Coordinates of C-alpha atoms in Angstrom, one line a residue:
M1 CA 46.2 134.7 59.9
R2 CA 46.1 132.9 63.2
L3 CA 48.7 130.1 64.1
S4 CA 47.0 127.0 64.0
S5 CA 46.1 125.5 67.5
S6 CA 48.3 122.5 66.7
T7 CA 51.4 124.8 66.0
L8 CA 50.8 126.6 69.2
A9 CA 50.4 123.5 71.3
T10 CA 53.4 121.9 69.8
L11 CA 55.6 125.0 70.1
G12 CA 54.4 125.6 73.7
L13 CA 53.9 129.2 72.8
A14 CA 51.9 132.0 74.6
V15 CA 49.3 133.4 72.4
V16 CA 49.4 137.1 71.9
N17 CA 78.7 131.1 63.0
G18 CA 79.3 134.6 63.2
C19 CA 82.8 135.7 62.5
L20 CA 85.1 136.5 65.5
L21 CA 87.5 139.4 65.9
P22 CA 91.2 138.4 66.1
E23 CA 91.5 139.2 69.7
E24 CA 88.5 136.8 70.5
L25 CA 90.4 133.7 69.2
D26 CA 92.7 131.6 71.4
G27 CA 91.1 132.7 74.7
G28 CA 90.8 136.4 73.7
K29 CA 88.4 138.4 76.0
V30 CA 85.8 141.3 75.2
A31 CA 88.2 143.6 77.0
A32 CA 90.0 144.5 73.9
I33 CA 86.7 145.5 72.2
H34 CA 84.6 146.7 75.3
R35 CA 83.0 150.1 74.8
R36 CA 84.6 150.9 71.4
H37 CA 84.4 154.4 70.2
V38 CA 82.8 154.7 66.7
E39 CA 82.8 158.4 66.2
D40 CA 85.5 158.1 63.5
F41 CA 83.1 156.2 61.2
P42 CA 79.7 157.1 60.1
I43 CA 77.9 154.0 61.3
M44 CA 74.1 153.8 60.6
P45 CA 72.2 155.1 63.8
I46 CA 69.8 153.0 65.7
G47 CA 66.2 153.9 65.4
E48 CA 64.8 156.2 68.2
G49 CA 61.2 155.8 69.2
D50 CA 59.0 153.3 67.3
R51 CA 58.3 153.9 63.5
F52 CA 55.6 151.2 63.4
K53 CA 53.7 151.4 66.7
D54 CA 50.7 153.1 64.9
G55 CA 50.4 150.4 62.4
E56 CA 52.8 151.9 59.7
L57 CA 54.1 149.1 57.5
P58 CA 57.8 148.5 56.9
I59 CA 58.8 149.0 53.2
G60 CA 61.6 147.0 51.8
V61 CA 64.0 147.8 49.1
G62 CA 62.1 145.7 46.5
Q63 CA 58.8 147.8 46.7
S64 CA 59.5 151.3 45.3
S65 CA 61.6 154.3 45.7
R66 CA 59.4 155.2 48.7
A67 CA 61.5 153.0 50.8
D68 CA 63.6 155.3 53.2
F69 CA 66.2 153.9 55.4
T70 CA 67.8 156.2 57.8
H71 CA 68.0 153.9 61.0
I72 CA 68.5 150.4 61.9
L73 CA 65.6 148.7 63.6
N74 CA 65.7 149.0 67.3
V75 CA 64.3 146.1 69.6
A76 CA 60.8 147.6 70.0
E77 CA 60.6 148.2 66.2
V78 CA 61.2 144.6 65.5
G79 CA 58.3 143.7 67.4
S80 CA 55.9 146.4 66.2
A81 CA 56.9 145.9 62.4
L82 CA 55.8 142.2 62.8
T83 CA 52.6 143.4 64.5
S84 CA 52.0 145.7 61.7
L85 CA 52.5 143.1 59.0
A86 CA 50.3 140.6 60.9
D87 CA 47.5 143.1 61.2
A88 CA 47.8 144.2 57.6
Y89 CA 48.0 140.7 56.2
H90 CA 46.1 138.9 58.9
H91 CA 44.9 136.2 56.4
R92 CA 48.6 135.4 55.8
V93 CA 50.7 136.2 58.8
G94 CA 50.4 134.9 62.4
I95 CA 52.8 136.1 65.3
T96 CA 53.0 134.9 68.9
T97 CA 55.7 134.8 71.6
F98 CA 57.5 132.0 73.4
S99 CA 56.2 131.6 76.9
Q100 CA 59.6 131.6 78.5
R101 CA 61.0 135.3 78.8
T102 CA 64.6 136.3 78.7
V103 CA 66.6 137.2 81.8
E104 CA 65.8 140.8 81.3
N105 CA 62.1 140.0 80.8
R106 CA 61.8 140.5 77.1
T107 CA 59.8 138.2 74.9
I108 CA 61.1 136.5 71.8
V109 CA 58.7 136.9 68.9
V110 CA 58.2 134.1 66.3
A111 CA 56.0 134.7 62.9
Q112 CA 54.6 132.3 60.6
I113 CA 53.2 132.3 57.0
G114 CA 51.4 129.1 55.9
R115 CA 50.2 126.4 58.0
K116 CA 53.0 123.9 57.2
P117 CA 56.0 126.0 56.7
R118 CA 59.0 124.4 54.9
V119 CA 61.5 127.1 55.7
F120 CA 62.6 128.5 59.0
F121 CA 64.7 131.8 59.2
T122 CA 66.5 133.3 62.3
S123 CA 68.9 136.2 63.0
G124 CA 70.1 138.2 65.8
L125 CA 71.8 135.5 67.7
H126 CA 74.9 137.5 68.0
A127 CA 74.0 140.9 69.3
R128 CA 76.4 143.1 67.5
E129 CA 75.8 141.8 64.0
R130 CA 73.7 144.7 63.1
G131 CA 71.1 144.4 60.3
G132 CA 70.0 140.8 60.6
P133 CA 66.6 141.3 61.9
D134 CA 66.1 144.1 59.4
N135 CA 67.0 141.9 56.4
I136 CA 64.3 139.3 57.5
I137 CA 61.5 141.9 58.1
Y138 CA 62.1 144.1 55.1
F139 CA 62.3 141.0 52.9
I140 CA 58.9 139.6 54.3
A141 CA 57.4 143.0 53.9
D142 CA 58.3 143.0 50.2
L143 CA 57.0 139.5 49.7
L144 CA 53.7 140.2 51.2
W145 CA 53.2 143.5 49.4
A146 CA 54.2 142.0 46.1
N147 CA 51.8 139.1 46.5
A148 CA 48.8 141.3 47.5
S149 CA 49.6 143.6 44.7
G150 CA 50.1 140.9 41.9
R151 CA 53.4 142.4 41.1
G152 CA 57.0 141.1 41.0
L153 CA 60.1 142.3 42.8
A154 CA 63.4 143.7 41.6
Y155 CA 66.6 144.0 43.4
G156 CA 69.3 145.5 41.4
D157 CA 69.8 143.4 38.2
R158 CA 67.8 140.5 39.7
H159 CA 63.9 140.3 39.0
Y160 CA 61.3 138.0 40.3
S161 CA 57.9 137.6 38.5
P162 CA 54.6 137.7 40.2
R163 CA 54.4 134.0 39.7
Q164 CA 57.7 133.5 41.5
V165 CA 56.6 135.7 44.4
K166 CA 53.4 133.5 44.8
A167 CA 55.4 130.4 44.6
A168 CA 57.9 131.6 47.3
L169 CA 55.1 132.8 49.5
G170 CA 53.3 129.4 49.1
V171 CA 56.2 127.4 50.6
G172 CA 55.3 128.8 54.0
V173 CA 58.1 130.2 56.4
I174 CA 58.4 130.5 60.1
F175 CA 60.8 133.0 61.3
I176 CA 62.4 134.5 64.5
P177 CA 64.0 137.9 63.4
L178 CA 65.6 138.6 66.7
V179 CA 66.7 135.6 68.8
N180 CA 68.7 137.6 71.3
P181 CA 66.8 140.8 72.2
D182 CA 68.6 141.4 75.5
G183 CA 72.1 141.4 73.9
V184 CA 70.8 143.5 70.9
A185 CA 69.3 146.2 73.4
F186 CA 72.6 146.3 75.2
D187 CA 74.7 146.5 72.2
Q188 CA 72.7 149.3 70.6
K189 CA 72.7 151.3 73.9
T190 CA 76.3 150.9 74.5
N191 CA 78.1 150.5 71.0
S192 CA 80.2 148.0 72.8
C193 CA 80.5 145.3 70.2
W194 CA 78.7 143.0 72.3
R195 CA 78.2 139.3 71.2
K196 CA 76.5 137.3 73.8
N197 CA 73.2 137.5 75.7
R198 CA 72.9 139.0 79.1
N199 CA 72.6 136.3 81.4
P200 CA 74.6 137.1 84.6
A201 CA 74.3 133.5 86.2
R202 CA 78.2 133.0 85.9
Q203 CA 79.2 136.6 86.6
Y204 CA 82.3 136.8 88.9
N205 CA 85.0 139.3 90.0
D206 CA 88.7 138.9 89.4
P207 CA 90.9 141.2 91.5
A208 CA 93.7 140.9 89.0
D209 CA 91.3 142.0 86.2
P210 CA 88.5 144.3 87.3
S211 CA 87.0 144.2 83.7
V212 CA 86.1 140.6 84.2
W213 CA 83.2 141.6 86.3
S214 CA 81.4 143.2 83.3
Q215 CA 82.8 140.8 80.7
S216 CA 81.7 137.6 82.4
I217 CA 78.0 138.4 81.7
G218 CA 76.2 136.5 79.0
V219 CA 76.4 133.3 76.7
D220 CA 77.3 132.9 73.3
I221 CA 74.0 131.6 72.0
N222 CA 75.5 129.9 68.9
R223 CA 77.8 127.9 71.2
N224 CA 74.9 126.8 73.5
F225 CA 73.3 124.2 71.3
P226 CA 73.2 120.7 72.9
T227 CA 74.4 117.8 70.8
L228 CA 78.2 118.5 70.6
F229 CA 78.3 120.8 73.7
D230 CA 80.9 118.6 75.3
I231 CA 83.7 119.6 73.2
R232 CA 86.3 117.8 75.3
R233 CA 84.7 114.5 74.6
F234 CA 83.8 115.0 70.9
F235 CA 86.8 117.0 69.5
S236 CA 90.5 116.3 68.9
P237 CA 92.9 118.1 71.5
S238 CA 94.4 119.8 68.4
S239 CA 91.1 121.0 66.9
N240 CA 90.7 124.8 66.5
V241 CA 87.4 124.4 68.3
F242 CA 89.1 125.3 71.6
A243 CA 89.9 128.7 70.0
T244 CA 86.2 129.3 68.8
T245 CA 84.4 127.9 71.9
S246 CA 85.2 128.6 75.4
E247 CA 84.3 127.4 79.0
K248 CA 85.1 130.7 80.5
P249 CA 82.3 133.2 81.2
E250 CA 84.5 136.2 80.4
E251 CA 85.1 135.3 77.0
D252 CA 83.1 136.3 74.0
V253 CA 82.5 132.5 72.9
Y254 CA 81.4 131.2 76.2
R255 CA 79.3 128.1 75.7
G256 CA 77.2 128.5 78.7
P257 CA 76.8 126.6 81.9
A258 CA 74.9 123.8 80.4
P259 CA 73.7 122.6 76.9
E260 CA 70.5 124.5 75.8
S261 CA 70.6 126.5 79.1
E262 CA 69.5 129.8 77.5
T263 CA 66.0 130.9 76.8
E264 CA 67.1 132.1 73.3
T265 CA 68.6 128.6 72.4
K266 CA 65.4 126.9 73.7
S267 CA 63.3 129.0 71.5
V268 CA 65.1 128.1 68.3
M269 CA 65.1 124.3 69.4
R270 CA 61.4 124.4 70.0
V271 CA 60.9 125.3 66.4
L272 CA 63.3 122.8 65.1
R273 CA 61.9 120.0 67.3
T274 CA 58.2 120.6 66.8
V275 CA 57.5 122.0 63.3
K276 CA 57.5 118.7 61.2
S277 CA 57.1 120.3 58.0
L278 CA 60.4 122.0 57.8
S279 CA 63.1 121.0 55.1
W280 CA 65.3 124.2 55.3
Y281 CA 66.7 126.2 57.8
L282 CA 68.8 129.5 57.4
D283 CA 70.5 131.4 60.1
L284 CA 71.9 135.0 59.3
H285 CA 75.1 136.2 60.7
S286 CA 77.8 138.8 59.7
T287 CA 80.2 139.7 58.3
A288 CA 82.2 137.9 55.8
G289 CA 80.3 137.4 52.6
H290 CA 80.2 133.8 52.7
L291 CA 77.2 131.3 52.2
L292 CA 78.1 128.2 54.5
Y293 CA 76.7 124.8 54.0
S294 CA 77.2 121.3 55.6
W295 CA 78.7 120.6 58.9
G296 CA 80.4 123.3 60.9
H297 CA 82.6 121.0 63.0
D298 CA 84.3 118.9 60.3
D299 CA 84.4 118.1 56.6
A300 CA 81.5 116.3 55.0
Q301 CA 81.4 113.0 53.4
S302 CA 78.8 110.8 51.9
T303 CA 80.4 107.3 51.8
D304 CA 80.9 106.1 55.4
A305 CA 77.9 106.5 57.7
R306 CA 79.8 105.0 60.7
Q307 CA 81.6 108.4 60.9
S308 CA 79.0 110.1 62.7
F309 CA 78.8 112.1 65.9
T310 CA 76.6 109.5 67.2
N311 CA 79.5 106.9 67.1
R312 CA 81.6 107.1 70.2
T313 CA 84.4 105.2 68.4
Y314 CA 85.4 108.6 66.8
D315 CA 85.2 110.8 70.1
G316 CA 88.5 112.8 70.4
Q317 CA 89.0 112.8 66.6
R318 CA 86.6 115.4 65.3
G319 CA 87.3 118.9 64.4
V320 CA 90.4 118.6 62.1
L321 CA 90.1 119.0 58.5
A322 CA 91.5 116.6 55.9
D323 CA 92.4 114.0 58.3
D324 CA 90.9 110.5 58.7
Y325 CA 87.5 111.6 60.1
A326 CA 84.7 113.4 58.2
E327 CA 81.2 113.8 59.3
F328 CA 78.5 111.7 57.2
M329 CA 75.8 113.4 55.2
E330 CA 73.6 111.8 52.7
A331 CA 74.8 112.5 49.2
D332 CA 71.4 114.1 47.8
Q333 CA 71.3 116.4 50.8
L334 CA 74.9 117.7 50.4
A335 CA 74.3 118.2 46.8
A336 CA 71.2 120.2 47.4
Q337 CA 73.0 122.4 49.9
Q338 CA 75.8 123.1 47.5
D339 CA 73.3 123.8 44.8
L340 CA 71.4 126.3 46.8
T341 CA 74.4 128.2 48.0
T342 CA 75.9 128.4 44.6
R343 CA 72.5 129.7 43.3
M344 CA 72.3 132.1 46.2
A345 CA 75.7 133.4 45.5
K346 CA 75.2 134.2 42.0
A347 CA 71.8 135.8 42.6
M348 CA 73.1 138.0 45.3
N349 CA 76.0 139.0 43.4
D350 CA 73.7 139.9 40.4
A351 CA 71.8 142.0 42.8
G352 CA 75.1 144.0 43.2
G353 CA 75.0 147.9 43.2
A354 CA 76.8 150.2 45.3
S355 CA 78.6 148.9 48.5
A356 CA 77.8 145.4 47.4
T357 CA 79.5 142.3 49.0
N358 CA 81.0 139.7 46.8
Y359 CA 79.4 136.4 48.0
S360 CA 80.9 132.8 47.7
A361 CA 79.8 129.4 49.0
S362 CA 81.8 127.0 51.1
E363 CA 81.6 124.4 53.6
S364 CA 81.0 125.8 57.1
A365 CA 83.9 124.1 58.6
K366 CA 86.2 125.7 56.1
L367 CA 85.2 129.3 56.8
P368 CA 88.4 131.1 56.1
L369 CA 89.9 133.3 59.0
P370 CA 93.3 134.6 58.6
H371 CA 94.1 134.1 62.2
L372 CA 93.3 130.4 62.2
D373 CA 95.3 127.5 60.7
P374 CA 93.5 126.8 57.5
K375 CA 94.4 123.1 57.6
K376 CA 92.3 123.0 60.9
G377 CA 89.5 125.2 59.7
Y378 CA 87.0 127.0 61.9
P379 CA 85.2 124.1 63.7
A380 CA 82.1 125.2 65.7
W381 CA 78.9 123.6 66.4
G382 CA 76.0 126.0 66.0
S383 CA 72.3 126.4 65.2
T384 CA 72.4 125.0 61.6
D385 CA 74.4 122.0 62.8
E386 CA 71.8 121.2 65.5
A387 CA 69.1 121.5 63.0
M388 CA 70.7 118.8 60.8
S389 CA 71.7 116.7 63.8
L390 CA 68.1 115.9 64.9
Y391 CA 67.9 113.6 61.7
Y392 CA 71.3 112.3 61.8
G393 CA 70.9 111.5 65.5
R394 CA 68.6 108.6 64.2
R395 CA 65.4 109.6 66.0
C396 CA 62.5 107.8 64.4
G397 CA 60.1 110.1 62.5
V398 CA 62.3 113.2 62.6
N399 CA 62.3 115.2 59.4
R400 CA 65.6 116.0 57.6
I401 CA 66.5 119.7 57.6
S402 CA 69.2 121.3 55.8
G403 CA 71.0 124.1 57.4
I404 CA 72.6 127.2 55.7
T405 CA 74.4 129.9 57.5
V406 CA 74.8 133.3 55.8
E407 CA 77.6 135.6 56.7
F408 CA 76.2 138.7 55.2
G409 CA 78.0 141.9 54.3
T410 CA 81.7 142.8 54.6
P411 CA 83.8 144.1 57.6
S412 CA 83.1 148.0 58.0
K413 CA 85.7 150.5 58.9
A414 CA 84.1 151.2 62.2
K415 CA 86.1 150.0 65.3
C416 CA 83.5 147.5 65.6
I417 CA 83.6 145.9 62.2
F418 CA 79.8 144.6 62.6
Y419 CA 78.5 148.1 62.4
P420 CA 77.6 149.0 58.9
D421 CA 77.3 152.5 57.2
T422 CA 74.1 153.3 55.5
A423 CA 75.3 152.4 52.1
S424 CA 76.4 149.0 53.3
Y425 CA 73.1 148.5 55.3
I426 CA 71.1 149.2 52.2
A427 CA 73.1 146.9 50.0
N428 CA 72.8 144.1 52.6
L429 CA 69.1 144.5 52.5
R430 CA 69.1 144.3 48.8
Q431 CA 71.4 141.3 48.5
M432 CA 69.8 139.4 51.4
A433 CA 66.3 139.7 50.1
V434 CA 67.6 138.0 46.9
G435 CA 69.2 135.3 49.0
L436 CA 66.3 134.7 51.2
M437 CA 64.2 134.6 48.0
E438 CA 66.3 131.7 46.5
V439 CA 65.9 129.7 49.6
L440 CA 62.1 130.0 49.2
L441 CA 62.1 129.2 45.5
M442 CA 64.4 126.2 46.2
A443 CA 62.0 124.8 48.7
A444 CA 59.1 125.5 46.3
A445 CA 60.7 123.2 43.7
D446 CA 59.8 120.3 46.0
R447 CA 57.0 121.7 48.0
H448 CA 54.5 118.9 47.1
G449 CA 56.7 116.2 48.6
N450 CA 56.7 115.5 52.3
P451 CA 60.1 116.2 54.2
K452 CA 62.3 113.1 54.5
V453 CA 62.1 111.5 57.8
W454 CA 64.5 109.1 59.6
S455 CA 63.0 105.5 59.3
G456 CA 65.8 103.4 60.7
P457 CA 65.4 99.4 61.0
N458 CA 64.3 99.8 64.6
C459 CA 61.5 102.5 63.8
A460 CA 58.8 100.1 62.5
R461 CA 59.2 97.9 65.6
R462 CA 58.9 101.0 67.9
Q463 CA 55.8 102.1 66.1
Q464 CA 54.3 98.7 66.3
Y465 CA 55.1 98.6 70.0
A466 CA 53.5 102.0 70.5
V467 CA 50.3 100.9 68.8
R468 CA 50.0 97.9 70.9
Q469 CA 50.5 99.9 74.1
A470 CA 47.8 102.3 73.0
E471 CA 45.5 99.4 72.2
R472 CA 46.2 97.9 75.6
I473 CA 45.5 101.1 77.4
E474 CA 42.2 101.5 75.4
G475 CA 41.3 98.0 76.4
L476 CA 41.9 98.7 80.1
D477 CA 39.8 101.8 79.9
N478 CA 37.0 100.0 78.3
N479 CA 36.8 97.3 81.2

């Protein structure tokens, strides 16, 4: 399937809250984790060569016992797997690349199923969180195979009928399996537990600490989103946000030199801003076994719309849990996110099996980390918050998107806890396939309705003004 010309035009495409390590909090640097040795734990190896370059299709865990998982997908294989799927299911799948390349001249690939996708998936924002792109690609491969074969899918004790497969596929999904290809390529080459991209724009040398030269490369993509980028303005001085976000290039949570400065961030934002059919967005991270909903920077509430990031009255008060400020979200949207994450947790736990993760749902800002004060939570502004902020930013005609963050898997015993062994990798594939299926089925339940759009009191007047201006210009052209 070719992506529609309107989709390509709006996306501007060329045709063709992960967890932190303890030492990365409170100003910790990559030095403590740089070039970790992993020989003491049997991590799953990275693929060598390209298994899909000749058109071979990826086979997911839901298809059959033929599925053989021996290596994590390398960067080249992510692209070739998508190409193989698009060739085999050309009436269903379209792929293309964003026109702007990364600093290391790589392309970021986006794929789409359906002309008006209701769901958006991303993974690979944080380079070291291995298996995220694999989870999406192998699930999509399962879904396409089952639909073409008229079959259902089984993941452990969780079964989906052919009818459910068709309903899930009919929702439409757009996905970027690998947002940060430069960072992933570096991490896979060095086993250095690398989190950021590879932008050297703010690289500098510190005579007192020679390691800063290599550590000051890169930006944390999930701290580079624009709306609450100015943490000193928006957040309370006592907020934990100053431990989870940094202005220093050598730190692992460096937010970047400017909001939305990175190609990787721009690519995600292009989809969020231009695909007007979206209702749900899910971003994959690891590794904590949590399904996170609602805002990432503060508690959520549905009674006082004045408590909003758009209201400067509350600047300097955000980012502390259980205080007087909580971010507004419409009650039906908050309930839907709670419902979905609860359903996902049950389904993913049902999939179970060896090396399975026990999943639970919670508010994003309340992500429990033992090294942070639980009363202050884990405040951070990332991709899913940005997706939701477009509507709550009160821009006329913007569709309302619900954002869910998945922290898949559990910490491994490797020196870099984000590197799974083979058993955990396969368990993650199985449980994440179920989670992704539940998202699509949730969207399918209301697929016949248009996404809710912001229509505040000034929107009608603005629309009328735009119509009058267009009529005036047309009249001038006719004279």
